[in-house]
Amino acid sequence: MSNPPAPESNPIDTAPDEAQPTDNTPTPGKPKENRSAKTRQMLGMKGADVRETSIWKIRLQLMKPITWIPLIWGVVCGAAASGNYQWKLEHVLIAAACMLMSGPLLAGYTQTINDFYDRDLDAINEPYRPIPSGAISVPQVVAQIWILLLGGIGVAYALDWWAGHEFPTITALAIGGSFLSYIYSAPPLKLKKNGWLGNYALGSSYIALPWWAGQALFGELNTTIIVVTLVYSMAGLGIAIVNDFKSVEGDEQLGLKSLPVMFGVTAAAWICVLTIDLFQFAIAGYLMSIHQNLYAAILILLVIPQITFQDMYFLRDPLENDVKYQASAQPFLVIGMLVTALAIGHAV
């Protein structure tokens, strides 16, 4: 399965803006700065080394490896929620193949196609990106899009064959997620032009879709799981909103209706944190309803530090502290996802 581009945070996010090195003059601290810029280039993060000439490193930058992490984590959650995953070599290898499909292949496809259609916006917000910087040609980008897409769908079909599915569930998820990625980034629909639709598409595909793939691979994808993960995806909507604050200037110029543009920075920040917190509490309520009270209590305890970091960083200055907030708070959110998955798997 694929998905619209992930929030560049993380586990997942970009680093703060830093001056790019412009020459090779040795200065105190410069080797460290250069290493940092090269690492960001490899991960697809802001502050990348714009002088990189290796086409393979540039292709990797287009795929934004830093954004694969939530997809891989989602597969882990789905496998855990199935109640059928076993720690044996066959299951480990099959789970790894599902992670390959969700992360490097289809998330890589998603990020590449998003960069392709966002090259004008990136020229304003992130001119170091490979396409606006001229580091890679458009035909090379198009070829990469097709290779990643077909590779991901091919792995999905192989996973369906392994699972013995009469209906190719994982292949259908891969195709559906890839289509969602396309309409998220490409005109005429370009879902990202609407803050609500675009961010929910982002949140649901980074929480629900990989979860569904892992669940279908090792167990049964049922209505309850679909509903629960779609509700959980509302918290993902809030995470996606965080990513909009770094692009306010470019969004305004190009007419993209992100929430910070529509409601202003302060109101959008409150919408963001309330969405993140309230829907995690709703999931905790669901866990109580299926008599998984210990897991529900752990989930609630994991929300508390997120609220603390929201007050310390994000609500005080969302434009300046978006990266710091995500780095501090999001690990608690993703651990909460696994807690929820384990609870569901225990209840099966």
PDB file of C-alpha atoms in Angstrom, residues 38-234:
ATOM      1  CA  LYS A  38      25.310  14.861   3.860  1.00  0.00           C
ATOM      2  CA  THR A  39      23.291  12.793   6.332  1.00  0.00           C
ATOM      3  CA  ARG A  40      20.290  15.050   5.802  1.00  0.00           C
ATOM      4  CA  GLN A  41      20.749  14.698   2.062  1.00  0.00           C
ATOM      5  CA  MET A  42      20.617  10.910   2.335  1.00  0.00           C
ATOM      6  CA  LEU A  43      17.532  10.981   4.547  1.00  0.00           C
ATOM      7  CA  GLY A  44      15.683  13.601   2.508  1.00  0.00           C
ATOM      8  CA  MET A  45      15.656  16.194   5.262  1.00  0.00           C
ATOM      9  CA  LYS A  46      15.889  19.965   5.215  1.00  0.00           C
ATOM     10  CA  GLY A  47      19.453  21.250   5.472  1.00  0.00           C
ATOM     11  CA  ALA A  48      20.684  18.764   2.851  1.00  0.00           C
ATOM     12  CA  ASP A  49      24.010  19.041   1.051  1.00  0.00           C
ATOM     13  CA  VAL A  50      23.055  20.682  -2.257  1.00  0.00           C
ATOM     14  CA  ARG A  51      26.423  19.855  -3.827  1.00  0.00           C
ATOM     15  CA  GLU A  52      25.834  16.095  -3.989  1.00  0.00           C
ATOM     16  CA  THR A  53      26.340  14.729  -7.517  1.00  0.00           C
ATOM     17  CA  SER A  54      25.834  10.966  -7.049  1.00  0.00           C
ATOM     18  CA  ILE A  55      22.628  10.105  -8.921  1.00  0.00           C
ATOM     19  CA  TRP A  56      21.880   7.236  -6.531  1.00  0.00           C
ATOM     20  CA  LYS A  57      22.138   9.461  -3.477  1.00  0.00           C
ATOM     21  CA  ILE A  58      19.921  11.998  -5.214  1.00  0.00           C
ATOM     22  CA  ARG A  59      17.367   9.285  -6.023  1.00  0.00           C
ATOM     23  CA  LEU A  60      17.424   8.233  -2.377  1.00  0.00           C
ATOM     24  CA  GLN A  61      16.896  11.835  -1.325  1.00  0.00           C
ATOM     25  CA  LEU A  62      13.790  11.961  -3.531  1.00  0.00           C
ATOM     26  CA  MET A  63      12.427   8.899  -1.705  1.00  0.00           C
ATOM     27  CA  LYS A  64      12.907  10.555   1.729  1.00  0.00           C
ATOM     28  CA  PRO A  65      13.961   7.528   3.809  1.00  0.00           C
ATOM     29  CA  ILE A  66      13.103   9.389   7.006  1.00  0.00           C
ATOM     30  CA  THR A  67       9.423   9.036   6.040  1.00  0.00           C
ATOM     31  CA  TRP A  68       9.550   5.243   5.718  1.00  0.00           C
ATOM     32  CA  ILE A  69       9.636   4.762   9.467  1.00  0.00           C
ATOM     33  CA  PRO A  70       5.902   5.273  10.213  1.00  0.00           C
ATOM     34  CA  LEU A  71       4.949   2.924   7.369  1.00  0.00           C
ATOM     35  CA  ILE A  72       7.240   0.206   8.686  1.00  0.00           C
ATOM     36  CA  TRP A  73       5.876   0.805  12.197  1.00  0.00           C
ATOM     37  CA  GLY A  74       2.314   0.543  10.885  1.00  0.00           C
ATOM     38  CA  VAL A  75       3.051  -2.921   9.474  1.00  0.00           C
ATOM     39  CA  VAL A  76       4.404  -3.950  12.899  1.00  0.00           C
ATOM     40  CA  CYS A  77       1.176  -2.703  14.521  1.00  0.00           C
ATOM     41  CA  GLY A  78      -0.989  -4.630  12.054  1.00  0.00           C
ATOM     42  CA  ALA A  79       0.984  -7.820  12.605  1.00  0.00           C
ATOM     43  CA  ALA A  80       0.695  -7.392  16.382  1.00  0.00           C
ATOM     44  CA  ALA A  81      -3.049  -6.693  16.205  1.00  0.00           C
ATOM     45  CA  SER A  82      -3.648  -9.840  14.134  1.00  0.00           C
ATOM     46  CA  GLY A  83      -2.802 -12.026  17.107  1.00  0.00           C
ATOM     47  CA  ASN A  84      -1.218 -14.543  14.724  1.00  0.00           C
ATOM     48  CA  TYR A  85       2.327 -13.265  14.264  1.00  0.00           C
ATOM     49  CA  GLN A  86       4.981 -15.694  15.491  1.00  0.00           C
ATOM     50  CA  TRP A  87       8.674 -15.073  16.055  1.00  0.00           C
ATOM     51  CA  LYS A  88       9.915 -17.568  13.500  1.00  0.00           C
ATOM     52  CA  LEU A  89      12.096 -17.052  10.441  1.00  0.00           C
ATOM     53  CA  GLU A  90       9.299 -17.340   7.885  1.00  0.00           C
ATOM     54  CA  HIS A  91       7.152 -14.692   9.573  1.00  0.00           C
ATOM     55  CA  VAL A  92      10.130 -12.389  10.089  1.00  0.00           C
ATOM     56  CA  LEU A  93      11.027 -12.545   6.389  1.00  0.00           C
ATOM     57  CA  ILE A  94       7.418 -12.056   5.258  1.00  0.00           C
ATOM     58  CA  ALA A  95       6.992  -9.103   7.607  1.00  0.00           C
ATOM     59  CA  ALA A  96      10.234  -7.630   6.239  1.00  0.00           C
ATOM     60  CA  ALA A  97       8.868  -7.990   2.687  1.00  0.00           C
ATOM     61  CA  CYS A  98       5.701  -6.154   3.732  1.00  0.00           C
ATOM     62  CA  MET A  99       7.841  -3.396   5.253  1.00  0.00           C
ATOM     63  CA  LEU A 100       9.838  -3.212   2.009  1.00  0.00           C
ATOM     64  CA  MET A 101       6.606  -2.790   0.073  1.00  0.00           C
ATOM     65  CA  SER A 102       5.199  -0.158   2.442  1.00  0.00           C
ATOM     66  CA  GLY A 103       8.379   1.822   3.081  1.00  0.00           C
ATOM     67  CA  PRO A 104      11.125   1.969   0.450  1.00  0.00           C
ATOM     68  CA  LEU A 105       8.934   1.030  -2.535  1.00  0.00           C
ATOM     69  CA  LEU A 106       5.503   2.610  -2.143  1.00  0.00           C
ATOM     70  CA  ALA A 107       6.381   5.355   0.333  1.00  0.00           C
ATOM     71  CA  GLY A 108       9.353   6.065  -1.947  1.00  0.00           C
ATOM     72  CA  TYR A 109       6.943   6.225  -4.899  1.00  0.00           C
ATOM     73  CA  THR A 110       4.713   8.573  -2.933  1.00  0.00           C
ATOM     74  CA  GLN A 111       7.505  10.938  -2.000  1.00  0.00           C
ATOM     75  CA  THR A 112       8.932  10.969  -5.517  1.00  0.00           C
ATOM     76  CA  ILE A 113       5.607  11.717  -7.186  1.00  0.00           C
ATOM     77  CA  ASN A 114       4.910  14.410  -4.600  1.00  0.00           C
ATOM     78  CA  ASP A 115       8.238  16.084  -5.368  1.00  0.00           C
ATOM     79  CA  PHE A 116       7.455  15.834  -9.078  1.00  0.00           C
ATOM     80  CA  TYR A 117       4.159  17.708  -8.747  1.00  0.00           C
ATOM     81  CA  ASP A 118       5.446  20.051  -6.022  1.00  0.00           C
ATOM     82  CA  ARG A 119       8.525  21.283  -7.830  1.00  0.00           C
ATOM     83  CA  ASP A 120       7.149  24.840  -8.106  1.00  0.00           C
ATOM     84  CA  LEU A 121       6.226  24.911  -4.411  1.00  0.00           C
ATOM     85  CA  ASP A 122       9.578  23.415  -3.417  1.00  0.00           C
ATOM     86  CA  ALA A 123      11.357  26.108  -5.423  1.00  0.00           C
ATOM     87  CA  ILE A 124       9.921  28.529  -2.834  1.00  0.00           C
ATOM     88  CA  ASN A 125       9.949  26.488   0.391  1.00  0.00           C
ATOM     89  CA  GLU A 126      12.712  23.912  -0.135  1.00  0.00           C
ATOM     90  CA  PRO A 127      14.910  24.895  -3.105  1.00  0.00           C
ATOM     91  CA  TYR A 128      17.553  22.339  -2.035  1.00  0.00           C
ATOM     92  CA  ARG A 129      15.222  19.490  -3.151  1.00  0.00           C
ATOM     93  CA  PRO A 130      16.593  17.485  -6.117  1.00  0.00           C
ATOM     94  CA  ILE A 131      14.167  18.650  -8.827  1.00  0.00           C
ATOM     95  CA  PRO A 132      14.118  22.427  -8.249  1.00  0.00           C
ATOM     96  CA  SER A 133      17.886  22.393  -7.663  1.00  0.00           C
ATOM     97  CA  GLY A 134      18.409  20.701 -11.050  1.00  0.00           C
ATOM     98  CA  ALA A 135      20.231  17.726  -9.520  1.00  0.00           C
ATOM     99  CA  ILE A 136      18.041  15.240 -11.425  1.00  0.00           C
ATOM    100  CA  SER A 137      16.112  15.509 -14.705  1.00  0.00           C
ATOM    101  CA  VAL A 138      12.346  15.139 -15.047  1.00  0.00           C
ATOM    102  CA  PRO A 139      12.605  11.966 -17.247  1.00  0.00           C
ATOM    103  CA  GLN A 140      14.787  10.349 -14.590  1.00  0.00           C
ATOM    104  CA  VAL A 141      12.197  11.202 -11.951  1.00  0.00           C
ATOM    105  CA  VAL A 142       9.357   9.751 -14.052  1.00  0.00           C
ATOM    106  CA  ALA A 143      11.295   6.498 -14.529  1.00  0.00           C
ATOM    107  CA  GLN A 144      11.874   6.264 -10.783  1.00  0.00           C
ATOM    108  CA  ILE A 145       8.155   6.747 -10.110  1.00  0.00           C
ATOM    109  CA  TRP A 146       7.205   3.825 -12.358  1.00  0.00           C
ATOM    110  CA  ILE A 147       9.896   1.469 -11.061  1.00  0.00           C
ATOM    111  CA  LEU A 148       8.917   2.041  -7.425  1.00  0.00           C
ATOM    112  CA  LEU A 149       5.177   1.765  -8.137  1.00  0.00           C
ATOM    113  CA  LEU A 150       5.392  -1.476 -10.133  1.00  0.00           C
ATOM    114  CA  GLY A 151       7.894  -2.943  -7.685  1.00  0.00           C
ATOM    115  CA  GLY A 152       5.588  -2.232  -4.746  1.00  0.00           C
ATOM    116  CA  ILE A 153       2.544  -3.737  -6.437  1.00  0.00           C
ATOM    117  CA  GLY A 154       4.603  -6.790  -7.436  1.00  0.00           C
ATOM    118  CA  VAL A 155       5.672  -7.407  -3.824  1.00  0.00           C
ATOM    119  CA  ALA A 156       2.059  -6.935  -2.691  1.00  0.00           C
ATOM    120  CA  TYR A 157       0.902  -9.634  -5.099  1.00  0.00           C
ATOM    121  CA  ALA A 158       3.597 -12.012  -3.808  1.00  0.00           C
ATOM    122  CA  LEU A 159       2.432 -11.374  -0.224  1.00  0.00           C
ATOM    123  CA  ASP A 160      -1.155 -12.201  -1.182  1.00  0.00           C
ATOM    124  CA  TRP A 161       0.080 -15.445  -2.726  1.00  0.00           C
ATOM    125  CA  TRP A 162       1.962 -16.335   0.470  1.00  0.00           C
ATOM    126  CA  ALA A 163      -1.082 -15.577   2.635  1.00  0.00           C
ATOM    127  CA  GLY A 164      -3.349 -17.662   0.377  1.00  0.00           C
ATOM    128  CA  HIS A 165      -5.828 -14.832  -0.159  1.00  0.00           C
ATOM    129  CA  GLU A 166      -8.707 -15.653  -2.509  1.00  0.00           C
ATOM    130  CA  PHE A 167      -9.132 -11.919  -2.992  1.00  0.00           C
ATOM    131  CA  PRO A 168      -5.777 -10.101  -3.374  1.00  0.00           C
ATOM    132  CA  THR A 169      -6.323  -7.833  -0.357  1.00  0.00           C
ATOM    133  CA  ILE A 170      -2.782  -6.499  -0.053  1.00  0.00           C
ATOM    134  CA  THR A 171      -2.524  -5.862  -3.796  1.00  0.00           C
ATOM    135  CA  ALA A 172      -5.809  -3.949  -3.634  1.00  0.00           C
ATOM    136  CA  LEU A 173      -4.448  -1.885  -0.730  1.00  0.00           C
ATOM    137  CA  ALA A 174      -1.252  -1.174  -2.673  1.00  0.00           C
ATOM    138  CA  ILE A 175      -3.156  -0.040  -5.763  1.00  0.00           C
ATOM    139  CA  GLY A 176      -5.690   1.969  -3.749  1.00  0.00           C
ATOM    140  CA  GLY A 177      -3.003   3.648  -1.659  1.00  0.00           C
ATOM    141  CA  SER A 178      -0.983   4.458  -4.765  1.00  0.00           C
ATOM    142  CA  PHE A 179      -4.033   6.052  -6.367  1.00  0.00           C
ATOM    143  CA  LEU A 180      -4.621   8.065  -3.181  1.00  0.00           C
ATOM    144  CA  SER A 181      -1.010   9.235  -3.365  1.00  0.00           C
ATOM    145  CA  TYR A 182      -1.520  10.317  -6.953  1.00  0.00           C
ATOM    146  CA  ILE A 183      -4.679  12.363  -6.324  1.00  0.00           C
ATOM    147  CA  TYR A 184      -3.091  13.837  -3.194  1.00  0.00           C
ATOM    148  CA  SER A 185      -0.271  15.359  -5.234  1.00  0.00           C
ATOM    149  CA  ALA A 186      -1.515  15.637  -8.825  1.00  0.00           C
ATOM    150  CA  PRO A 187      -4.023  17.996 -10.430  1.00  0.00           C
ATOM    151  CA  PRO A 188      -6.893  18.323 -10.959  1.00  0.00           C
ATOM    152  CA  LEU A 189      -7.934  16.901  -7.556  1.00  0.00           C
ATOM    153  CA  LYS A 190      -4.661  17.594  -5.676  1.00  0.00           C
ATOM    154  CA  LEU A 191      -6.137  16.819  -2.264  1.00  0.00           C
ATOM    155  CA  LYS A 192      -3.331  18.659  -0.513  1.00  0.00           C
ATOM    156  CA  LYS A 193      -4.874  21.930  -1.730  1.00  0.00           C
ATOM    157  CA  ASN A 194      -7.553  21.382   0.940  1.00  0.00           C
ATOM    158  CA  GLY A 195      -6.212  21.322   4.481  1.00  0.00           C
ATOM    159  CA  TRP A 196      -8.860  18.954   5.833  1.00  0.00           C
ATOM    160  CA  LEU A 197      -9.006  16.425   2.997  1.00  0.00           C
ATOM    161  CA  GLY A 198      -5.289  16.432   2.327  1.00  0.00           C
ATOM    162  CA  ASN A 199      -4.239  16.067   5.944  1.00  0.00           C
ATOM    163  CA  TYR A 200      -6.742  13.295   6.647  1.00  0.00           C
ATOM    164  CA  ALA A 201      -5.581  11.443   3.548  1.00  0.00           C
ATOM    165  CA  LEU A 202      -2.066  11.831   4.903  1.00  0.00           C
ATOM    166  CA  GLY A 203      -2.943  10.704   8.425  1.00  0.00           C
ATOM    167  CA  SER A 204      -5.061   7.726   7.387  1.00  0.00           C
ATOM    168  CA  SER A 205      -2.540   6.411   4.921  1.00  0.00           C
ATOM    169  CA  TYR A 206       0.295   6.622   7.427  1.00  0.00           C
ATOM    170  CA  ILE A 207      -1.655   4.921  10.202  1.00  0.00           C
ATOM    171  CA  ALA A 208      -4.466   2.888   8.638  1.00  0.00           C
ATOM    172  CA  LEU A 209      -3.039   1.593   5.356  1.00  0.00           C
ATOM    173  CA  PRO A 210       0.166  -0.062   6.616  1.00  0.00           C
ATOM    174  CA  TRP A 211      -1.752  -1.386   9.629  1.00  0.00           C
ATOM    175  CA  TRP A 212      -4.301  -2.962   7.279  1.00  0.00           C
ATOM    176  CA  ALA A 213      -1.525  -4.544   5.242  1.00  0.00           C
ATOM    177  CA  GLY A 214       0.119  -6.118   8.292  1.00  0.00           C
ATOM    178  CA  GLN A 215      -3.245  -7.228   9.648  1.00  0.00           C
ATOM    179  CA  ALA A 216      -4.338  -8.798   6.347  1.00  0.00           C
ATOM    180  CA  LEU A 217      -0.976 -10.527   5.959  1.00  0.00           C
ATOM    181  CA  PHE A 218      -1.097 -12.408   9.261  1.00  0.00           C
ATOM    182  CA  GLY A 219      -4.781 -12.338  10.179  1.00  0.00           C
ATOM    183  CA  GLU A 220      -8.136 -10.965   9.143  1.00  0.00           C
ATOM    184  CA  LEU A 221      -8.876  -7.399   8.087  1.00  0.00           C
ATOM    185  CA  ASN A 222     -12.341  -6.825   9.501  1.00  0.00           C
ATOM    186  CA  THR A 223     -14.738  -3.917   9.900  1.00  0.00           C
ATOM    187  CA  THR A 224     -13.765  -3.270  13.513  1.00  0.00           C
ATOM    188  CA  ILE A 225     -10.084  -2.868  12.640  1.00  0.00           C
ATOM    189  CA  ILE A 226     -10.942  -0.615   9.706  1.00  0.00           C
ATOM    190  CA  VAL A 227     -13.081   1.685  11.876  1.00  0.00           C
ATOM    191  CA  VAL A 228     -10.632   1.792  14.794  1.00  0.00           C
ATOM    192  CA  THR A 229      -7.659   2.656  12.572  1.00  0.00           C
ATOM    193  CA  LEU A 230      -9.625   5.294  10.674  1.00  0.00           C
ATOM    194  CA  VAL A 231     -10.520   6.921  14.004  1.00  0.00           C
ATOM    195  CA  TYR A 232      -6.884   6.686  15.063  1.00  0.00           C
ATOM    196  CA  SER A 233      -6.014   8.364  11.777  1.00  0.00           C
ATOM    197  CA  MET A 234      -7.678  11.538  13.031  1.00  0.00           C
TER     198      MET A 234
END
